[in-house]
XYZ file of N, CA and C in Angstrom:
327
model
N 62.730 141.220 103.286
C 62.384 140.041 102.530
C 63.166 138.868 103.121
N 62.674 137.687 103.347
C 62.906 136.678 104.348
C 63.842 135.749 103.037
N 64.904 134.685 103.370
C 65.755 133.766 102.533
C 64.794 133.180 101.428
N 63.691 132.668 102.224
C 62.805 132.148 101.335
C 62.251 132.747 100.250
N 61.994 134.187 100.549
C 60.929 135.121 99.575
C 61.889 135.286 98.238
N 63.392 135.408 98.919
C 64.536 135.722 97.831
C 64.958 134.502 97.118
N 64.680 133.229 97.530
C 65.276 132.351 96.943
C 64.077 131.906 95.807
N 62.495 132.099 95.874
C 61.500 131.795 95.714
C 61.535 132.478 94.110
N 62.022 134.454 94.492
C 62.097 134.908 93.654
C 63.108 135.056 92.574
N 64.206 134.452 92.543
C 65.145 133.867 91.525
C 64.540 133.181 91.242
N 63.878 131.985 91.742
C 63.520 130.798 90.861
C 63.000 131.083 90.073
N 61.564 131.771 90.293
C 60.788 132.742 89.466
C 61.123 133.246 88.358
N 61.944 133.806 88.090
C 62.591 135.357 87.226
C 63.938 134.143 86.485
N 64.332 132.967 86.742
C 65.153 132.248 86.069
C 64.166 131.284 85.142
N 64.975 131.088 83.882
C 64.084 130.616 82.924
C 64.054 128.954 82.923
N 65.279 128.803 83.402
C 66.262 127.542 83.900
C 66.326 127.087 85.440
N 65.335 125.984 85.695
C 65.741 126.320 87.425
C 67.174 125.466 88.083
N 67.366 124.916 87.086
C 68.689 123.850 86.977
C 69.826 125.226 86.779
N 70.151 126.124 86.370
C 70.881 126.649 85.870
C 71.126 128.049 87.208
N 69.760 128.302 88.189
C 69.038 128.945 89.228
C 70.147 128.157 90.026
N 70.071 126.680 90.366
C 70.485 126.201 91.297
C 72.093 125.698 91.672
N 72.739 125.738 90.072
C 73.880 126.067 90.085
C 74.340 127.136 90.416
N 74.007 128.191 90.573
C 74.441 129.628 90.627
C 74.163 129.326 92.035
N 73.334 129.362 92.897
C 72.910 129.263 94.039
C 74.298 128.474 94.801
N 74.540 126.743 94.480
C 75.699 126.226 95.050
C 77.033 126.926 95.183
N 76.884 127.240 93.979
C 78.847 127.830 93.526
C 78.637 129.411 94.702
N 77.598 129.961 94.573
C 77.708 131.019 95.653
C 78.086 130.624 97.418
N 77.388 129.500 97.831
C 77.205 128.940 99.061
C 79.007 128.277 99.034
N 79.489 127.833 98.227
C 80.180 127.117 97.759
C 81.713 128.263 97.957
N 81.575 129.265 97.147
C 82.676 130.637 97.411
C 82.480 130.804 99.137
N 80.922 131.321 99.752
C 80.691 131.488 100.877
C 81.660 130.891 102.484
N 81.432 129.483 102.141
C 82.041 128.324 102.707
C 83.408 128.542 102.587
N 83.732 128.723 101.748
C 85.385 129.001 101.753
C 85.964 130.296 102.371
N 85.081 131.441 101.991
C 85.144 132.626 102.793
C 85.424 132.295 104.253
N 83.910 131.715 105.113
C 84.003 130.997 106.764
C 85.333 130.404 107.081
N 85.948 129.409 106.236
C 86.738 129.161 106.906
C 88.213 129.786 106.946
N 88.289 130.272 106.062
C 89.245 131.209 105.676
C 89.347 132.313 106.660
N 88.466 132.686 107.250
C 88.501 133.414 108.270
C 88.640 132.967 109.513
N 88.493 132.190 109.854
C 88.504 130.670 111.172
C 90.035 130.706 110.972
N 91.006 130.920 110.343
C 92.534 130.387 110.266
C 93.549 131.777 111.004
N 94.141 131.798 111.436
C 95.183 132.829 111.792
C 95.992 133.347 110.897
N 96.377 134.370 110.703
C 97.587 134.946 109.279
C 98.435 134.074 109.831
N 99.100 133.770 110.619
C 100.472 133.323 110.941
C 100.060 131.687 110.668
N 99.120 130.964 110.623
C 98.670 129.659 110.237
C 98.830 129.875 108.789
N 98.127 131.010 107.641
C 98.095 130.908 106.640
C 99.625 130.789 105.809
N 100.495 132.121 106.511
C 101.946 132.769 106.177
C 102.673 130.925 106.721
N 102.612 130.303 107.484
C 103.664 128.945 107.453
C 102.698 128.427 106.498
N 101.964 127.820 106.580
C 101.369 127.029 105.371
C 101.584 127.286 104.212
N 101.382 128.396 103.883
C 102.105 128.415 102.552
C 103.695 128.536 102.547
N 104.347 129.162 103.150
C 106.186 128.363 102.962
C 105.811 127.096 103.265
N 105.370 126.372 104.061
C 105.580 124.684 104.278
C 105.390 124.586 102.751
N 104.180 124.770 101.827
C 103.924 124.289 100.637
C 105.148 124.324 99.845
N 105.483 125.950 99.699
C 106.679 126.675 98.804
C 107.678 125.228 98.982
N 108.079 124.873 100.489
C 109.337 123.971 100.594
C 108.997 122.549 100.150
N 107.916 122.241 99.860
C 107.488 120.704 100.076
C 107.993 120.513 98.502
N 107.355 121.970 97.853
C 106.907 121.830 96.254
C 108.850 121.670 95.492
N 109.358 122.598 95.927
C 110.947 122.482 95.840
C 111.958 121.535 96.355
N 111.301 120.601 97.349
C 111.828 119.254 97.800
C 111.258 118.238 96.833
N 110.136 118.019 96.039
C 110.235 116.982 95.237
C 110.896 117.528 93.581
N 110.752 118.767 93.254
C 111.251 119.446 92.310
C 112.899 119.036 92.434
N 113.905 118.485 93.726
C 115.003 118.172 93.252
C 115.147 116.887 93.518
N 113.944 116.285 93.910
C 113.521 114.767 93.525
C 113.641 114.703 92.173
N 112.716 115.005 91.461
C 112.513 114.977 89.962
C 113.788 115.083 89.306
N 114.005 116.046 89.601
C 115.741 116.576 88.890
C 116.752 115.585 89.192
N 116.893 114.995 90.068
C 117.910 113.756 90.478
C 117.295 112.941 89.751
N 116.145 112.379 89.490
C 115.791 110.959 88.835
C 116.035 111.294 87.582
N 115.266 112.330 87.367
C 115.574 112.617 85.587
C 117.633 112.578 85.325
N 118.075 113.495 85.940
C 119.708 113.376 85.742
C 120.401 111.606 85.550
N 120.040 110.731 86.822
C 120.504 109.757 86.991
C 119.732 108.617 85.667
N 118.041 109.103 85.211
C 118.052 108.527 84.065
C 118.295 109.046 82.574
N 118.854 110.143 82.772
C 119.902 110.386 81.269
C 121.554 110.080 81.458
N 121.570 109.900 82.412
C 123.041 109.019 82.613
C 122.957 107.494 81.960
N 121.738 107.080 82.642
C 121.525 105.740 82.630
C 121.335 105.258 80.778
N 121.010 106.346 80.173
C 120.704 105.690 78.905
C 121.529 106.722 78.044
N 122.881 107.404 78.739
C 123.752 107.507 77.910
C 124.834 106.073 77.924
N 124.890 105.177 79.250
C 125.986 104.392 79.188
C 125.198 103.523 78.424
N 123.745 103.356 78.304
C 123.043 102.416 77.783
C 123.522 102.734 76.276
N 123.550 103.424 75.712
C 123.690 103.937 74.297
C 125.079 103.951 74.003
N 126.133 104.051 74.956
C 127.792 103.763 74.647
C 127.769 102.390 74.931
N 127.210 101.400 75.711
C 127.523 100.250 75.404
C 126.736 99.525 74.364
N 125.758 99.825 73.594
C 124.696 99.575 72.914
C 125.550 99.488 71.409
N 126.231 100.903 71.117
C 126.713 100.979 70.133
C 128.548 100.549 70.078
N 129.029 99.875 71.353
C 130.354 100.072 71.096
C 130.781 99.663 69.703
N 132.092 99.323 69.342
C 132.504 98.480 68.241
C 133.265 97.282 69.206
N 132.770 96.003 68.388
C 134.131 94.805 68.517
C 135.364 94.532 68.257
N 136.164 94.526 68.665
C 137.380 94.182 67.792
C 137.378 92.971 66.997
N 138.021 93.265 65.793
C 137.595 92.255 64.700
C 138.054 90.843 64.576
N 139.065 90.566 65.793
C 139.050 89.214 66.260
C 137.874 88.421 67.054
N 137.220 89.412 67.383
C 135.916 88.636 67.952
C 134.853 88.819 67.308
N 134.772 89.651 66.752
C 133.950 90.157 65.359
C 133.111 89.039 64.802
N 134.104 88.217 64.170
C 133.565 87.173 63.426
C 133.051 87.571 61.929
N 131.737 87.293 62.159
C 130.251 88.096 60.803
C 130.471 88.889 61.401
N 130.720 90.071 60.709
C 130.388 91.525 61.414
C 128.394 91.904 61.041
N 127.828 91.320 60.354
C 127.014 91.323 59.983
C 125.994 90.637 61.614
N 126.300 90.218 62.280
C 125.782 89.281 63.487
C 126.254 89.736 64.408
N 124.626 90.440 65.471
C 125.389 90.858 66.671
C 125.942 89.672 67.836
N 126.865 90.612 68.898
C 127.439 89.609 69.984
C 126.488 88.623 70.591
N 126.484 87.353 71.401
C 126.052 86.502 71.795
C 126.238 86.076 73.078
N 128.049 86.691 73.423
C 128.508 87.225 74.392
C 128.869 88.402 74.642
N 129.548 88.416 75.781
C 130.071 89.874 75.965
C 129.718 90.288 77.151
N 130.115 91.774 77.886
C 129.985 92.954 78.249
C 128.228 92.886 78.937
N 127.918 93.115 77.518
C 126.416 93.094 77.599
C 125.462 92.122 77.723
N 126.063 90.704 77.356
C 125.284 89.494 77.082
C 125.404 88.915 78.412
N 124.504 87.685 78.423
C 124.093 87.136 79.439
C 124.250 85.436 78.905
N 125.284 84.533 78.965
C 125.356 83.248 78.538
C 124.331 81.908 79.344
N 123.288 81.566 78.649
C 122.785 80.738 79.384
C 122.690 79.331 78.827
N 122.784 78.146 79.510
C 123.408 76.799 79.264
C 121.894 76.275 79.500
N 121.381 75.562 78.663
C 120.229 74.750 78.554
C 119.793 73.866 77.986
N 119.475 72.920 79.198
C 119.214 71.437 79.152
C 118.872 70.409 78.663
């Protein structure tokens, strides 16, 4: 039976030819991947995947450094956020600083 006679006769025997022709792609589709998969050398496949393994664990202590350096960053943010004043500069304790540490004094015109 020739590609045609077989492809003719799914269509046939499917109730759905939309549903025929999905099945058809995703097969051609696995197929294609099979071809080239075989086109590659084990020793092409075996580095390619460690290259991956190392690439994936080189940004993994990317991540881990940014994340570390930003929970640092918003612990000093949160110790200077909450310090206390001493109550000579205090003033209203009710009114936060204006200066300071943290403030930024700007003179305008």
């Amino acid at each position: 039976m020739s590609d045609f006679e077989q492809t003719t006769e799914t269509v046939d025997n499917s109730s759905n030819p939309l549903d025929a022709f999905v099945r058809h792609q995703k097969k051609a589709f696995e197929e294609t991947g099979k071809a080239l998969d075989a086109l590659l050398p084990p020793a092409f496949k075996e580095h390619s995947t460690e290259a991956r393994r190392e690439f994936v664990k080189g940004v993994k202590v990317l991540v881990d450094a940014a994340i570390s350096e930003m929970e640092k960053a918003s612990r000093d943010f949160e110790k200077n956020f909450n310090r206390q004043r001493p109550a000579d500069e205090a003033g209203d304790a009710d009114r936060p600083s204006t200066t300071g540490a943290t403030k930024v004094k700007v003179q305008v015109e």
